[in-house]
Amino acid sequence: MSYKRSEKTVLKPMTIRFSEEAWTQFDAEAKKLGMNKTEFIRMTVTKNLYRYMGTIRIIDEELAAEIKDLLRALLDEVSAVRMELRRIGINYNQAVRLKHIERKYANLGKDINTLLQRHDEEERVKSECKEFSQNEIDTLMARYEKATSKVGELLCRILI
């Protein structure tokens, strides 16, 4: 993130002398933030750097790798849960379609052609449907809760 100034801002030149150690430190910090030394020093002097840095939390590489792995695992789990929930939604829609077929044929005659037509329509809907048991839905929700719990714990470690 680089320091942004208004196009109307007029900058006045100034010469400042720093020790070699300070100069090297300014350069290193500026590179870490993806800016040049001039921008870095300007932000420092105008206290914008303090406001900017106040939003940044430094973590070590080991914790960063752990967070990255946990987030990847979480995203994989949430993606799998999402796919399963979508399948449940499709099954729900198919159950509704079966109810519509049932209502459609409820007041029609019981002749063989009507019964065969109803049967064919119901079989078409059923062939598209993979039934989910309450146990499968409970297992899915438990997986989702476990994954989101991990995220909550992880975010608490990061934010505290």
CSV table of C-alpha atoms in Angstrom, one decimal, residues 49-156:
chain,number,residue,atom,x,y,z
A,49,LEU,CA,2.4,5.4,9.0
A,50,TYR,CA,1.3,5.0,12.6
A,51,ARG,CA,-2.4,4.9,11.5
A,52,TYR,CA,-1.5,2.5,8.7
A,53,MET,CA,0.7,0.3,10.9
A,54,GLY,CA,-2.0,0.2,13.6
A,55,THR,CA,-4.1,-2.0,11.4
A,56,ILE,CA,-1.3,-4.5,10.8
A,57,ARG,CA,-0.5,-7.5,13.0
A,58,ILE,CA,2.9,-9.1,12.6
A,59,ILE,CA,3.0,-12.9,12.9
A,60,ASP,CA,5.9,-15.3,12.6
A,61,GLU,CA,6.3,-17.5,9.5
A,62,GLU,CA,5.4,-20.7,11.4
A,63,LEU,CA,2.1,-19.2,12.5
A,64,ALA,CA,1.4,-17.8,9.1
A,65,ALA,CA,1.9,-21.2,7.5
A,66,GLU,CA,-0.4,-22.8,10.1
A,67,ILE,CA,-3.0,-20.2,9.4
A,68,LYS,CA,-2.7,-20.7,5.7
A,69,ASP,CA,-3.1,-24.5,6.1
A,70,LEU,CA,-6.1,-24.1,8.4
A,71,LEU,CA,-7.7,-21.6,6.0
A,72,ARG,CA,-7.1,-23.9,3.0
A,73,ALA,CA,-8.6,-26.9,5.0
A,74,LEU,CA,-11.5,-24.7,6.0
A,75,LEU,CA,-12.2,-23.6,2.5
A,76,ASP,CA,-12.1,-27.2,1.3
A,77,GLU,CA,-14.5,-28.2,4.0
A,78,VAL,CA,-16.9,-25.3,3.4
A,79,SER,CA,-16.8,-26.0,-0.3
A,80,ALA,CA,-17.7,-29.7,0.3
A,81,VAL,CA,-20.5,-28.7,2.7
A,82,ARG,CA,-21.8,-26.2,0.2
A,83,MET,CA,-22.0,-28.9,-2.5
A,84,GLU,CA,-23.8,-31.2,-0.2
A,85,LEU,CA,-26.2,-28.5,0.9
A,86,ARG,CA,-26.9,-27.8,-2.8
A,87,ARG,CA,-27.7,-31.5,-3.3
A,88,ILE,CA,-30.1,-31.3,-0.3
A,89,GLY,CA,-31.7,-28.3,-1.9
A,90,ILE,CA,-32.1,-30.1,-5.2
A,91,ASN,CA,-33.7,-33.0,-3.3
A,92,TYR,CA,-36.1,-30.7,-1.5
A,93,ASN,CA,-37.2,-29.2,-4.8
A,94,GLN,CA,-37.7,-32.7,-6.2
A,95,ALA,CA,-39.8,-33.6,-3.1
A,96,VAL,CA,-41.9,-30.5,-3.8
A,97,ARG,CA,-42.3,-31.6,-7.5
A,98,LEU,CA,-43.5,-35.0,-6.3
A,99,LYS,CA,-46.1,-33.3,-4.1
A,100,HIS,CA,-47.2,-31.2,-7.1
A,101,ILE,CA,-47.6,-34.4,-9.2
A,102,GLU,CA,-49.6,-36.0,-6.3
A,103,ARG,CA,-52.0,-33.0,-6.2
A,104,LYS,CA,-52.2,-32.9,-10.0
A,105,TYR,CA,-53.4,-36.5,-10.2
A,106,ALA,CA,-55.5,-36.4,-6.9
A,107,ASN,CA,-58.7,-35.5,-8.6
A,108,LEU,CA,-58.2,-37.2,-11.9
A,109,GLY,CA,-59.6,-40.6,-12.7
A,110,LYS,CA,-58.0,-43.9,-11.7
A,111,ASP,CA,-57.9,-45.3,-15.2
A,112,ILE,CA,-54.8,-47.1,-16.3
A,113,ASN,CA,-53.5,-44.4,-18.6
A,114,THR,CA,-53.7,-41.7,-15.8
A,115,LEU,CA,-52.0,-44.1,-13.3
A,116,LEU,CA,-49.2,-44.9,-15.7
A,117,GLN,CA,-48.7,-41.2,-16.6
A,118,ARG,CA,-48.5,-40.3,-12.9
A,119,HIS,CA,-46.1,-43.2,-12.2
A,120,ASP,CA,-43.8,-42.2,-15.1
A,121,GLU,CA,-43.7,-38.6,-13.9
A,122,GLU,CA,-42.9,-39.7,-10.3
A,123,GLU,CA,-40.2,-42.1,-11.5
A,124,ARG,CA,-38.6,-39.4,-13.6
A,125,VAL,CA,-38.4,-37.1,-10.5
A,126,LYS,CA,-37.2,-39.9,-8.2
A,127,SER,CA,-34.5,-41.0,-10.6
A,128,GLU,CA,-33.0,-37.5,-10.3
A,129,CYS,CA,-33.2,-37.6,-6.5
A,130,LYS,CA,-30.6,-39.0,-4.1
A,131,GLU,CA,-32.3,-39.3,-0.7
A,132,PHE,CA,-30.7,-37.8,2.4
A,133,SER,CA,-31.4,-39.2,5.8
A,134,GLN,CA,-31.6,-37.1,8.9
A,135,ASN,CA,-28.4,-38.7,10.1
A,136,GLU,CA,-26.5,-37.6,6.9
A,137,ILE,CA,-27.8,-34.0,7.3
A,138,ASP,CA,-26.8,-34.0,11.0
A,139,THR,CA,-23.3,-35.3,10.1
A,140,LEU,CA,-23.0,-32.6,7.5
A,141,MET,CA,-24.0,-29.9,9.9
A,142,ALA,CA,-21.6,-31.2,12.5
A,143,ARG,CA,-18.7,-31.0,9.9
A,144,TYR,CA,-19.8,-27.4,9.1
A,145,GLU,CA,-19.9,-26.4,12.8
A,146,LYS,CA,-16.5,-28.0,13.4
A,147,ALA,CA,-14.9,-26.1,10.5
A,148,THR,CA,-16.4,-22.8,11.5
A,149,SER,CA,-15.4,-23.3,15.1
A,150,LYS,CA,-11.8,-23.7,13.9
A,151,VAL,CA,-12.0,-20.5,12.0
A,152,GLY,CA,-13.4,-18.7,15.1
A,153,GLU,CA,-10.5,-20.0,17.2
A,154,LEU,CA,-8.0,-19.0,14.5
A,155,LEU,CA,-9.4,-15.5,14.2
A,156,CYS,CA,-9.3,-15.1,17.9
